[in-house]
Amino acid sequence: MLEQAQRVLKDIFGYDSFRGRQGAIIERVASGGDALVLMPTGGGKSLCFQVPALLRDGLAVVVSPLIALMDDQVATLEELGVAAAALNSTLSAEQQRDLAARIKRGEVKMLYLAPERLVQPRMLAFLQSLEIALFAIDEAHCVSQWGHDFRREYLQLGQLAELFPNVPRIALTATADKRTREEIVDRLHLQNAERFLSSFDRPNIFYRIVPKEQPRKQLLAFLAERRSDAGIVYCLSRKKVEEVAAFLSEQGFPALPYHAGLPNDLRAYHQKRFLNEEGLIMVATVAFGMGIDKPNVRFVAHLDLPKSLEAYYQETGRGGRDGLPADAWMAYGLQDVVMLKQLLQNSEGDERHKRLEQHKLDAMLSLCEETRCRRQTLLAYFDEDMPEPCGHCDNCVDGVQTWDATEPARQALSAIFRTGQRYGVGHLVDVLLGKDNEKVRSFGHQHLSVYGVGKALSESEWRSLYRQLVARGLADVDHEGYGGLRLNDSCRPLLKGEVTLELRRDLKPQVTAKTASKSPASQLVRGEEREQWEALRALRRKLAEEHGVPPYVIFPDSTLLEMLRSQPTSLAEMARVSGVGARKLERYGDAFLEVLGGAAEAPKPVADVRHELITLARAGMTPLQIAGQLRCSEKNVYTMLAEAIGKQQLSLEQALDLPEELMGEVQDAFLDGEGELPSVAEVAELFAGRVPEGVLYCVRAALQSEFEM
Ligand code: ADP
Ligand code: ZN
């Protein structure tokens, strides 16, 4: 059996060997047994049911909660030459009848379905009339009522056990905890399933957490080494998402915003672009991520602290699904703690709930201030023991220096106390450093005993110290959210001299900026390989556009990289590249060989900039934002906008976001006087410094096209 499975793996999928426990799982299911599979994101769950499906007779039925995920998998399978289809609400009645007929004729090997579809009595009866190879239940944790992805329809999937007693069932999830696991077994009636539990470690992710100093500058330094990579930047608020996306676009890093406040179609459009294009950055709130299967996300950056380690693990886990190196990078500072604690205090929910959330936040904070291996700490939180430090996180690689902060910590706490437990860190540090300023004098704080006692440390060292005091719960942040600090009872032993305190020594920002830019992920493609790499990607993109699928469906990055490194010169050599199965070899082998041999020019992307401009403008983007996205000047954007308006492809309102009054004034300027419309140059002076000249071209184009009608 395993031999047959190996052959399918190589012939269809083009891979040489199974990963982790894939082999054992496939053997179990292919021979008719049930299985419960827990594997982290990127572990390779899909093959666990796709290979058995190909080994067994009949139709394989895959239950999946999200249409986007289904479409992605179906497209991937079709590219491999496997007959797969998704039955969901996007199909017309006729398409559905058509599909049913194909299924009856045995022309479909794998059918993807939403759970609510599957459990309809008619559907169940239909399936009972067929030979079924297996049932795969993806994202099986959706059956858990305690999780955040609960889907009521999943509860009804238990009946498959009774209705199809001889059909093997495999449930898969990337959610680890024990309670969820038991719930899956119970509710899906999987008592006889063999359990396959993998480690939740994501070995290809490099973790780095840096103190937040100038977050935008730090982010740019991090991005500098990752120019054409795709990544996600998480921020807490919608406003910040917008600002950071605009900022990055201005700085030459094409970025799109994503948050729940954007109109649905714009959000969907951004998501689609992120999936289909290379090198785009998605700046997002936590609303972004569910169902994002893009395998070549090379980094996940956090500009704000996640609320829990669960969230941190899940969000960072969206990087590196393809198994290639990826970065999890975060800038974190005291302000994050203040903000989250305040949110928590003001949140609805009872005290018990708040305590639980507080607990989770504390665990997140200790990861940030951790002096040992980050990965060991993270896995320990999920009850997994990692005996040795990982050697693949900032703490392991850079080492962490600690220092005896007992005495300064007492001074810092004393400064909180003496100033009346209500000031923020800025003022406290001023007092400790003996600064002579308005605020200090107006409160008479220059007379305090702590005034000026802290000159041995720098301002940033004091800030770091306060941050760590709060993270360790020795000082509290006020509930009102002004950032004032108070003593916590737990600081008493320290004040009384009964304990000592070792703290992390923050690296200087210049140092972190330098080290943060380097990681295995940033070195994935070496300088001299760049040109050919881009040529391979361009060909992939062209093929993807022709087939209407995302680029990674043609070939994952790992396959392109292997082509780059092994430089195959014949189809036979190409066939040996991991990820090149028989079908893809036949379809694409020659084209990629040509690019590798340098015979073919890298194809130009066919996307039409003008077309895109219109879509963006209709979606409500400003000319400046559009310029950032299209990587061209704002002036250029106005020229194209004016052109589109002239052709009546866009209305003036869609193109410009001008206050009504000002718009009226501009229109009047053109309409004053008799006969011909004045030229832009003739009215430009009236609006110098008030509106960009491009606006005038747009308005004139609109008026002209009206006259011509
Ligand atoms: P998951 O669903 O667990 O997140 P996927 O099934 O999407 O993971 O697989 C992640 C990536 O790893 C995919 O690009 C897949 O083709 C690849 N992959 C899976 N198994 C293997 C293997 N045995 N050898 C090489 N690549 C694999
Ligand atoms: Zn480590």
XYZ file of C-alpha atoms and ligand atoms in Angstrom:
737
model
C 0.000 0.000 0.000
C 2.718 2.444 0.980
C 4.506 1.729 -2.267
C 1.422 2.632 -4.267
C 1.054 5.770 -2.204
C 4.666 6.724 -2.954
C 3.975 6.335 -6.626
C 0.935 8.611 -6.498
C 2.951 11.125 -4.506
C 5.642 11.231 -7.158
C 3.548 10.890 -10.303
C 0.694 13.185 -9.460
C 2.115 15.608 -6.917
C 5.746 15.406 -7.959
C 7.043 14.988 -4.399
C 9.716 12.514 -3.390
C 8.834 11.604 0.156
C 6.156 11.990 2.758
C 6.508 14.582 5.453
C 6.184 13.754 9.116
C 3.373 11.291 9.652
C 1.754 11.649 6.250
C 2.782 8.139 5.219
C 1.227 6.461 8.241
C -1.958 8.508 7.979
C -2.370 7.736 4.306
C -1.819 4.037 4.916
C -4.454 4.025 7.617
C -7.124 5.800 5.603
C -6.363 4.130 2.293
C -6.868 0.763 3.958
C -10.270 1.821 5.255
C -9.568 3.052 8.797
C -10.676 6.298 10.443
C -8.159 8.934 11.478
C -7.965 12.089 13.541
C -5.130 14.292 12.324
C -3.681 17.216 14.257
C -1.027 18.995 12.317
C 0.098 22.602 12.315
C -0.602 24.920 9.407
C 1.674 24.090 6.521
C 2.214 20.575 7.811
C 0.678 19.063 4.699
C -2.797 18.010 5.744
C -4.318 18.027 2.256
C -2.199 15.146 1.002
C -3.414 13.038 3.918
C -6.806 12.689 2.278
C -5.957 13.448 -1.347
C -3.584 10.526 -1.737
C -5.968 7.946 -0.186
C -8.728 9.393 -2.353
C -6.681 8.542 -5.417
C -5.862 5.081 -4.124
C -9.436 4.069 -3.359
C -12.338 3.494 -5.716
C -15.269 5.868 -5.777
C -15.870 9.509 -4.964
C -13.987 11.224 -2.155
C -16.090 13.784 -0.309
C -14.291 16.663 1.386
C -16.123 18.893 3.852
C -14.682 22.374 4.071
C -16.144 25.452 5.740
C -14.996 28.168 3.366
C -15.661 28.648 -0.304
C -12.297 30.333 -0.854
C -10.483 27.310 0.527
C -12.476 24.926 -1.630
C -11.825 26.878 -4.794
C -8.133 26.983 -4.058
C -7.879 23.244 -3.543
C -10.000 22.429 -6.562
C -7.846 24.673 -8.756
C -4.706 23.024 -7.383
C -6.054 19.540 -8.067
C -7.176 20.420 -11.554
C -3.702 21.711 -12.328
C -2.427 18.311 -11.254
C -4.834 16.616 -13.601
C -7.154 15.318 -10.881
C -10.882 15.624 -11.538
C -12.104 17.728 -8.630
C -15.111 19.977 -8.165
C -16.685 22.177 -5.533
C -20.405 22.232 -4.976
C -21.388 25.513 -3.382
C -23.765 28.404 -3.580
C -21.811 30.130 -6.336
C -23.009 27.499 -8.841
C -26.214 28.064 -10.793
C -28.960 25.431 -10.695
C -27.929 24.270 -14.114
C -24.270 23.964 -13.184
C -25.308 21.933 -10.174
C -27.349 19.492 -12.272
C -24.443 19.225 -14.641
C -22.068 18.417 -11.834
C -24.416 15.789 -10.419
C -24.528 14.110 -13.815
C -20.738 14.063 -14.040
C -20.540 12.574 -10.568
C -23.032 9.851 -11.513
C -20.948 8.967 -14.540
C -17.942 8.577 -12.257
C -16.094 11.504 -13.837
C -15.351 13.303 -10.587
C -12.776 11.985 -8.132
C -12.996 14.564 -5.353
C -15.988 16.628 -4.359
C -15.652 19.608 -2.027
C -18.751 20.597 -0.093
C -19.817 22.951 2.658
C -21.187 21.069 5.679
C -24.681 22.520 5.352
C -24.824 21.104 1.826
C -23.651 17.688 2.800
C -26.223 17.161 5.532
C -29.226 17.973 3.368
C -31.302 14.766 3.185
C -31.345 14.855 -0.599
C -27.593 15.143 -0.769
C -27.098 12.309 1.694
C -29.463 10.114 -0.311
C -27.612 10.984 -3.500
C -24.277 10.055 -1.957
C -25.715 6.804 -0.635
C -26.500 5.810 -4.183
C -22.820 6.136 -5.100
C -19.583 4.429 -4.216
C -17.789 6.656 -1.717
C -14.012 6.419 -1.297
C -13.801 8.396 1.915
C -15.041 11.414 3.858
C -12.511 14.057 4.806
C -13.623 16.629 7.354
C -11.298 19.607 7.114
C -11.061 22.257 9.845
C -12.702 19.734 12.141
C -12.371 22.074 15.146
C -15.383 23.936 13.739
C -17.401 21.299 15.598
C -16.245 22.747 18.914
C -18.748 25.003 20.562
C -16.015 26.640 22.621
C -13.825 27.649 19.766
C -14.244 30.853 17.791
C -14.822 29.034 14.501
C -17.858 27.096 15.642
C -20.160 26.046 12.796
C -23.466 24.585 13.843
C -23.741 22.371 10.765
C -20.601 20.524 11.763
C -22.562 18.997 14.638
C -24.645 17.050 12.154
C -21.660 15.380 10.565
C -21.746 12.687 13.240
C -24.484 10.917 11.303
C -22.010 9.974 8.575
C -20.762 7.228 10.878
C -24.149 5.523 10.873
C -25.161 6.300 7.280
C -21.862 5.177 5.753
C -20.536 2.551 8.156
C -17.976 1.162 5.718
C -16.550 4.425 4.456
C -13.362 5.653 6.163
C -13.477 9.117 7.684
C -10.563 11.420 8.365
C -10.914 14.594 10.431
C -8.194 17.230 10.262
C -7.397 20.363 12.240
C -4.563 22.694 13.154
C -6.111 23.554 16.498
C -4.305 21.792 19.230
C -5.919 21.794 22.571
C -7.022 18.686 24.312
C -10.602 19.642 24.968
C -11.231 20.417 21.308
C -9.667 17.111 20.352
C -12.059 15.182 22.600
C -14.997 17.146 21.293
C -14.108 16.261 17.723
C -13.937 12.555 18.539
C -17.178 12.700 20.433
C -19.294 14.743 18.081
C -18.030 13.243 14.856
C -18.334 9.710 16.270
C -14.688 8.975 15.676
C -14.188 6.617 18.606
C -12.378 4.129 16.396
C -10.171 6.674 14.755
C -6.430 6.370 15.122
C -4.982 9.618 16.407
C -2.062 11.247 14.719
C -0.735 14.131 16.762
C 2.146 16.152 15.382
C 4.310 18.688 17.075
C 2.977 22.193 16.739
C 6.364 23.605 16.128
C 6.802 25.567 12.918
C 10.508 24.999 12.420
C 10.832 27.238 9.369
C 9.560 30.340 11.171
C 12.166 32.615 12.699
C 10.799 34.521 15.707
C 12.042 37.984 16.587
C 10.590 40.511 19.027
C 12.172 43.943 19.305
C 11.486 46.847 21.659
C 9.370 49.445 19.925
C 11.241 52.720 19.471
C 10.296 54.226 16.147
C 8.047 51.516 14.784
C 7.738 52.767 11.218
C 11.452 53.201 10.829
C 12.020 49.807 12.342
C 9.494 48.255 10.005
C 11.189 49.841 6.993
C 14.546 48.510 8.119
C 13.002 45.068 8.421
C 11.372 45.317 4.999
C 14.479 46.639 3.292
C 15.872 43.131 2.888
C 12.535 41.722 1.755
C 11.709 43.864 -1.210
C 9.687 41.613 -3.442
C 8.324 39.344 -0.738
C 4.696 38.939 0.221
C 3.860 39.510 3.857
C 1.277 40.549 6.407
C 1.576 43.500 8.806
C -0.861 43.300 11.691
C -2.083 46.434 13.499
C -4.635 46.819 16.248
C -6.885 49.544 14.867
C -8.498 50.242 11.522
C -7.116 53.737 11.479
C -3.590 52.531 11.955
C -4.072 49.927 9.233
C -4.995 52.666 6.771
C -2.126 54.883 7.832
C 0.518 52.198 7.698
C -0.694 50.921 4.316
C -0.504 54.431 2.877
C 2.890 54.992 4.467
C 4.355 51.780 3.053
C 2.976 52.510 -0.404
C 4.578 55.938 -0.295
C 7.859 54.341 0.695
C 7.775 52.078 -2.325
C 6.446 48.949 -0.661
C 3.146 48.161 -2.354
C 0.668 47.588 0.455
C -3.088 47.163 0.776
C -5.296 47.812 3.802
C -7.685 45.178 5.130
C -10.120 45.602 8.009
C -13.755 45.028 8.833
C -14.627 48.677 8.182
C -13.870 48.535 4.462
C -16.721 47.886 2.021
C -17.109 44.167 1.315
C -16.148 44.288 -2.321
C -13.025 46.320 -1.678
C -11.981 43.893 1.015
C -12.557 40.932 -1.252
C -10.640 42.700 -4.002
C -7.644 43.295 -1.745
C -7.657 39.728 -0.597
C -7.741 38.517 -4.161
C -4.862 40.750 -5.152
C -2.845 39.534 -2.216
C -3.375 35.938 -3.303
C -2.777 36.509 -6.986
C 0.134 38.892 -6.994
C 3.684 38.589 -5.846
C 5.347 40.882 -3.390
C 2.264 42.596 -1.992
C 2.007 43.496 1.656
C -1.326 43.209 3.409
C -1.680 45.631 6.303
C -4.521 44.264 8.368
C -6.393 43.947 11.598
C -7.053 40.489 12.980
C -10.054 40.373 10.637
C -7.611 39.166 7.998
C -6.409 35.608 7.888
C -9.182 33.065 8.189
C -9.074 30.983 5.048
C -5.922 32.554 3.662
C -4.047 29.687 2.130
C -1.347 31.653 0.372
C 1.676 29.439 0.889
C 4.457 31.924 0.160
C 3.824 34.544 2.817
C 7.436 35.275 3.722
C 6.862 37.373 6.820
C 4.265 38.298 9.386
C 5.040 41.546 11.191
C 3.196 42.794 14.251
C 3.204 46.523 14.930
C 0.918 45.959 17.897
C 0.857 43.282 20.500
C -1.630 40.420 19.993
C -3.965 39.724 22.905
C -2.776 36.202 23.569
C -0.236 33.587 22.593
C -3.002 31.719 20.804
C -3.528 34.729 18.559
C 0.212 35.259 18.141
C 0.759 31.635 17.148
C -2.131 31.658 14.713
C -1.212 34.968 13.096
C 2.502 34.259 12.773
C 1.566 30.783 11.541
C 0.242 32.287 8.324
C 3.835 32.721 7.251
C 5.798 29.977 5.524
C 3.116 27.423 4.780
C 5.248 26.234 1.904
C 7.917 25.109 4.330
C 10.442 27.689 3.156
C 11.958 30.064 5.713
C 9.642 32.806 6.978
C 9.890 35.559 9.585
C 7.681 36.390 12.520
C 8.723 39.874 13.568
C 7.184 42.096 16.200
C 7.870 45.529 17.639
C 6.477 45.838 21.116
C 6.477 48.585 23.728
C 4.871 49.833 26.893
C 2.177 51.641 24.952
C 0.901 48.268 23.705
C 0.464 47.057 27.233
C -1.328 50.226 28.249
C -3.666 49.955 25.307
C -4.518 46.292 25.717
C -5.025 46.566 29.461
C -7.341 49.459 28.890
C -9.298 47.580 26.242
C -9.580 44.691 28.597
C -10.857 46.812 31.454
C -13.476 48.415 29.281
C -14.568 45.207 27.613
C -17.933 43.680 28.288
C -18.044 40.395 30.083
C -17.872 39.267 33.665
C -14.946 39.336 36.041
C -14.092 35.700 35.445
C -13.795 36.317 31.739
C -11.643 39.382 32.294
C -9.344 37.455 34.585
C -8.914 34.806 31.935
C -8.093 37.409 29.301
C -5.686 39.092 31.685
C -3.969 35.761 32.147
C -3.583 35.325 28.432
C -2.184 38.799 28.006
C 0.338 38.128 30.766
C 1.523 35.015 28.959
C 1.949 37.056 25.794
C 3.935 39.665 27.712
C 6.237 37.098 29.185
C 7.069 35.832 25.731
C 8.073 39.374 24.806
C 10.340 39.773 27.813
C 11.573 36.198 27.711
C 15.300 35.701 28.079
C 15.302 32.048 27.044
C 14.428 30.482 23.676
C 11.186 31.974 22.301
C 10.174 28.723 20.654
C 10.585 26.706 23.822
C 8.406 29.214 25.662
C 5.765 29.263 22.970
C 5.529 25.482 22.715
C 5.538 25.089 26.492
C 2.443 27.256 26.602
C 0.777 24.693 24.346
C 1.943 21.890 26.649
C 4.676 20.766 24.351
C 8.099 20.091 25.723
C 11.065 21.063 23.599
C 14.178 19.735 25.279
C 16.780 21.995 23.656
C 16.755 25.686 22.665
C 15.813 25.956 19.010
C 18.739 27.911 17.610
C 16.280 29.662 15.293
C 14.940 32.662 17.187
C 16.415 36.021 18.164
C 17.186 34.969 21.714
C 19.002 31.830 20.570
C 20.913 33.577 17.818
C 21.778 36.937 19.415
C 21.871 35.794 23.011
C 20.200 37.864 25.695
C 22.056 39.907 28.225
C 20.483 40.399 31.589
C 21.404 42.827 34.295
C 20.747 43.241 37.977
C 18.042 45.883 38.003
C 17.161 45.619 41.688
C 18.275 49.083 42.727
C 17.057 51.038 39.686
C 13.735 49.165 39.887
C 13.305 50.372 43.451
C 14.019 53.917 42.343
C 11.530 53.562 39.529
C 8.826 52.252 41.847
C 9.620 54.919 44.356
C 9.208 57.593 41.670
C 5.718 56.229 40.965
C 4.859 56.364 44.649
C 6.309 59.782 45.441
C 4.581 61.479 42.530
C 1.210 60.183 43.701
C 0.702 57.125 41.448
C -0.843 58.885 38.529
C 1.839 59.885 36.028
C 2.929 58.169 32.865
C 6.390 56.933 32.068
C 7.468 60.121 30.272
C 7.099 62.265 33.343
C 8.468 59.643 35.718
C 11.632 59.359 33.667
C 11.967 63.164 33.583
C 11.829 63.199 37.362
C 14.371 60.413 37.720
C 16.718 62.131 35.297
C 16.283 65.470 37.079
C 14.929 67.284 34.026
C 14.107 70.920 34.587
C 10.895 71.497 32.693
C 7.511 73.139 33.013
C 5.626 70.050 34.124
C 8.204 69.090 36.745
C 8.212 72.589 38.201
C 4.466 73.083 38.149
C 4.005 70.029 40.359
C 6.992 70.853 42.508
C 8.532 67.511 41.691
C 12.026 68.936 41.739
C 11.786 68.809 45.530
C 11.175 65.063 45.684
C 13.877 62.770 47.014
C 13.833 60.780 43.785
C 14.448 63.860 41.650
C 17.595 63.370 39.625
C 18.644 60.122 41.337
C 18.569 58.167 38.074
C 21.234 59.867 36.017
C 23.252 56.663 35.771
C 20.772 55.274 33.252
C 19.676 56.712 29.916
C 16.133 57.641 29.069
C 15.627 54.559 26.917
C 17.003 52.331 29.665
C 14.466 53.760 32.092
C 11.680 53.226 29.601
C 12.757 49.654 29.071
C 12.804 49.156 32.819
C 9.302 50.533 33.310
C 8.010 48.395 30.463
C 9.400 45.301 32.119
C 8.014 46.274 35.515
C 4.554 46.515 33.987
C 4.972 43.319 31.962
C 5.924 41.492 35.147
C 2.973 42.889 37.024
C 5.068 44.852 39.523
C 3.417 48.070 38.422
C -0.099 48.541 37.044
C -1.458 50.782 34.352
C -4.404 52.992 35.312
C -7.794 51.861 34.099
C -8.741 55.201 32.691
C -6.248 54.747 29.915
C -4.027 57.793 30.384
C -1.051 55.544 30.896
C -0.521 56.537 34.534
C 1.337 53.968 36.596
C 0.483 52.623 40.042
C 2.203 50.210 42.354
C 1.019 46.653 42.462
C 1.088 44.815 45.790
C 3.470 42.307 44.332
C 6.244 44.882 44.244
C 6.534 44.925 48.027
C 9.205 42.240 48.425
C 11.300 44.141 45.926
C 10.847 47.459 47.695
C 11.677 45.865 51.021
C 14.865 44.388 49.616
C 13.709 40.792 50.059
C 14.212 39.812 46.416
C 16.403 40.857 43.548
C 15.365 41.509 39.960
C 17.127 40.406 36.781
C 15.930 42.169 33.643
C 16.517 41.862 29.943
C 18.937 44.345 28.459
C 17.396 45.754 25.298
C 19.653 45.964 22.308
C 20.189 49.429 20.890
C 17.725 50.224 18.097
C 20.531 50.592 15.552
C 21.670 47.099 16.424
C 18.222 45.573 16.224
C 17.559 47.333 12.927
C 20.656 45.722 11.523
C 20.083 42.246 12.870
C 16.356 42.273 12.187
C 16.991 42.708 8.523
C 18.864 39.429 8.306
C 17.307 36.001 8.556
C 17.180 32.836 6.477
C 13.951 34.091 4.912
C 15.566 37.308 3.744
C 18.414 35.356 2.176
C 16.182 32.930 0.329
C 17.200 34.162 -3.094
C 20.764 35.374 -3.369
C 21.758 38.496 -5.245
C 23.201 36.773 -8.297
C 20.112 34.555 -8.579
C 17.639 37.444 -8.511
C 17.316 37.992 -12.205
C 16.549 34.414 -13.097
C 14.274 34.100 -10.081
C 12.239 37.076 -11.262
C 12.100 35.590 -14.759
C 10.755 32.299 -13.394
C 8.199 34.167 -11.311
C 7.149 36.237 -14.305
C 6.521 33.116 -16.353
C 4.571 31.589 -13.494
C 2.478 34.726 -13.220
C 1.732 34.757 -16.912
C 0.608 31.121 -16.811
C -1.461 31.806 -13.717
C -3.214 34.700 -15.418
C -3.946 32.567 -18.454
C -5.422 29.822 -16.286
C -7.237 32.153 -13.918
C -5.542 30.719 -10.827
C -3.155 32.139 -8.221
C 0.554 31.745 -9.138
C 1.275 29.220 -6.383
C -1.225 26.853 -7.954
C 1.034 26.634 -11.023
C 4.122 25.896 -8.897
C 4.920 26.704 -5.267
C 7.980 28.837 -4.509
C 9.810 25.781 -3.224
C 9.582 24.224 -6.689
C 10.776 27.368 -8.456
C 13.624 27.644 -6.020
C 14.662 24.080 -6.673
C 14.601 24.740 -10.411
C 16.796 27.738 -9.800
C 19.285 25.760 -7.754
C 19.360 22.534 -9.776
C 19.197 24.170 -13.218
C 17.583 21.271 -15.104
C 18.382 21.226 -18.814
C 16.026 18.479 -20.000
C 12.503 17.295 -19.297
C 13.931 14.236 -17.579
C 15.899 16.439 -15.193
C 12.932 18.719 -14.743
C 10.832 15.726 -13.672
C 13.163 15.228 -10.727
C 12.390 18.655 -9.275
C 10.140 18.360 -6.223
C 6.649 19.557 -7.076
C 6.841 18.742 -10.786
C 4.361 15.908 -11.383
C 3.619 14.238 -14.701
C 0.867 16.589 -15.720
C 2.726 19.789 -14.922
C 5.849 18.469 -16.599
C 3.889 17.975 -19.759
C 2.155 21.318 -19.566
C 4.866 23.639 -18.327
C 8.179 21.791 -18.491
C 9.325 23.251 -21.768
C 8.379 26.816 -20.959
C 10.349 26.804 -17.713
C 13.312 25.085 -19.350
C 13.384 27.869 -21.883
C 13.514 30.567 -19.241
C 16.231 28.663 -17.368
C 18.238 28.263 -20.544
C 17.999 32.000 -21.070
C 16.317 31.481 -24.435
C 13.077 33.195 -23.527
C 12.603 36.791 -22.569
C 10.839 37.124 -19.264
C 7.239 37.738 -20.283
C 5.706 41.057 -19.417
C 2.791 40.843 -17.021
C -0.377 41.322 -18.992
C -2.301 43.168 -16.321
C -3.535 46.406 -17.760
C -2.679 49.310 -15.539
C -5.511 51.444 -16.847
C -8.046 48.795 -16.144
C -6.735 48.427 -12.641
C -6.761 52.154 -12.080
C -10.452 52.278 -12.883
C -11.212 49.440 -10.517
C -9.281 51.097 -7.718
C -10.915 54.457 -8.256
C -14.359 52.884 -8.286
C -13.506 51.128 -5.071
C -13.023 54.513 -3.462
C -9.263 54.933 -3.364
C -7.729 58.384 -3.529
C -5.288 59.230 -6.344
C -2.439 59.148 -3.841
C -3.354 55.665 -2.690
C -3.721 54.503 -6.262
C -0.296 55.873 -7.078
C 1.134 53.829 -4.239
C -0.516 50.683 -5.497
C 0.354 51.045 -9.105
C 3.860 52.168 -8.262
C 3.701 55.272 -10.388
C 3.626 59.001 -9.713
C 0.513 60.792 -8.547
C 0.716 63.002 -11.601
C 0.620 59.953 -13.789
C -2.459 58.742 -11.966
C -4.262 62.030 -12.578
C -3.419 61.865 -16.259
C -4.886 58.375 -16.526
C -7.902 59.370 -14.427
C -8.594 62.320 -16.723
C -8.357 60.002 -19.686
C -10.810 57.526 -18.146
C -13.205 60.341 -17.290
C -12.982 61.626 -20.848
C -13.980 58.183 -22.093
C -16.766 58.120 -19.523
C -15.353 55.026 -17.886
C -15.314 56.869 -14.588
C -17.425 59.623 -13.113
C -15.811 62.673 -11.595
C -17.103 61.649 -8.178
C -15.503 58.242 -8.468
C -12.175 59.691 -9.469
C -11.861 62.565 -7.014
C -12.604 63.109 -3.401
C -13.104 66.866 -3.331
C -15.400 68.819 -0.999
C -18.552 69.713 -2.884
C -18.028 73.441 -2.584
C -14.515 73.351 -3.931
C -15.604 71.106 -6.765
C -18.288 73.654 -7.647
C -15.740 76.423 -7.624
C -13.440 74.549 -10.001
C -16.294 73.777 -12.354
C -17.401 77.407 -12.325
C -13.911 78.545 -13.218
C -14.061 76.482 -16.380
C -17.624 77.436 -17.208
C -17.261 81.201 -16.694
C -16.976 82.999 -19.955
C -18.247 82.231 -23.385
C -17.462 79.628 -26.000
C -14.558 77.212 -25.722
C -13.553 75.670 -22.399
C -10.482 77.437 -21.068
C -7.312 75.350 -20.872
C -5.993 74.096 -17.552
C -3.131 76.589 -17.748
C -5.631 79.435 -17.920
C -7.385 78.563 -14.680
C -4.451 77.008 -12.852
C -3.473 80.229 -11.125
C -6.827 80.500 -9.390
C -6.214 77.242 -7.570
C -2.470 77.250 -7.090
C -1.649 75.553 -3.810
C -5.274 74.599 -3.202
C -5.827 71.614 -5.459
C -3.337 69.522 -7.411
C -3.206 70.458 -11.055
C -4.283 66.930 -11.904
C -7.691 67.708 -10.423
C -8.152 70.460 -12.979
C -7.397 68.059 -15.831
C -10.002 65.657 -14.469
C -12.693 68.307 -14.114
C -11.972 69.676 -17.551
C -12.144 66.195 -19.059
C -15.536 65.654 -17.418
C -16.953 68.944 -18.717
C -15.585 68.371 -22.172
C -17.123 64.922 -22.455
C -20.469 66.382 -21.387
C -20.282 69.036 -24.082
C -19.527 66.474 -26.719
C -22.595 64.414 -25.908
P -1.934 22.451 5.618
O -3.295 22.245 5.031
O -1.577 21.452 6.650
O -1.720 23.859 6.092
P -1.050 21.976 2.956
O -1.715 20.670 2.734
O -1.642 23.176 2.325
O -0.858 22.233 4.493
O 0.465 21.825 2.518
C 1.363 22.894 2.656
C 2.376 22.871 1.499
O 3.281 21.776 1.632
C 1.721 22.709 0.153
O 2.373 23.589 -0.762
C 1.980 21.266 -0.188
O 1.995 21.035 -1.579
C 3.324 21.021 0.445
N 3.544 19.608 0.795
C 2.709 18.814 1.496
N 3.233 17.582 1.637
C 4.426 17.598 1.012
C 5.470 16.619 0.819
N 5.352 15.384 1.276
N 6.558 16.995 0.117
C 6.667 18.255 -0.358
N 5.744 19.213 -0.210
C 4.630 18.895 0.468
Zn 15.162 29.601 20.158
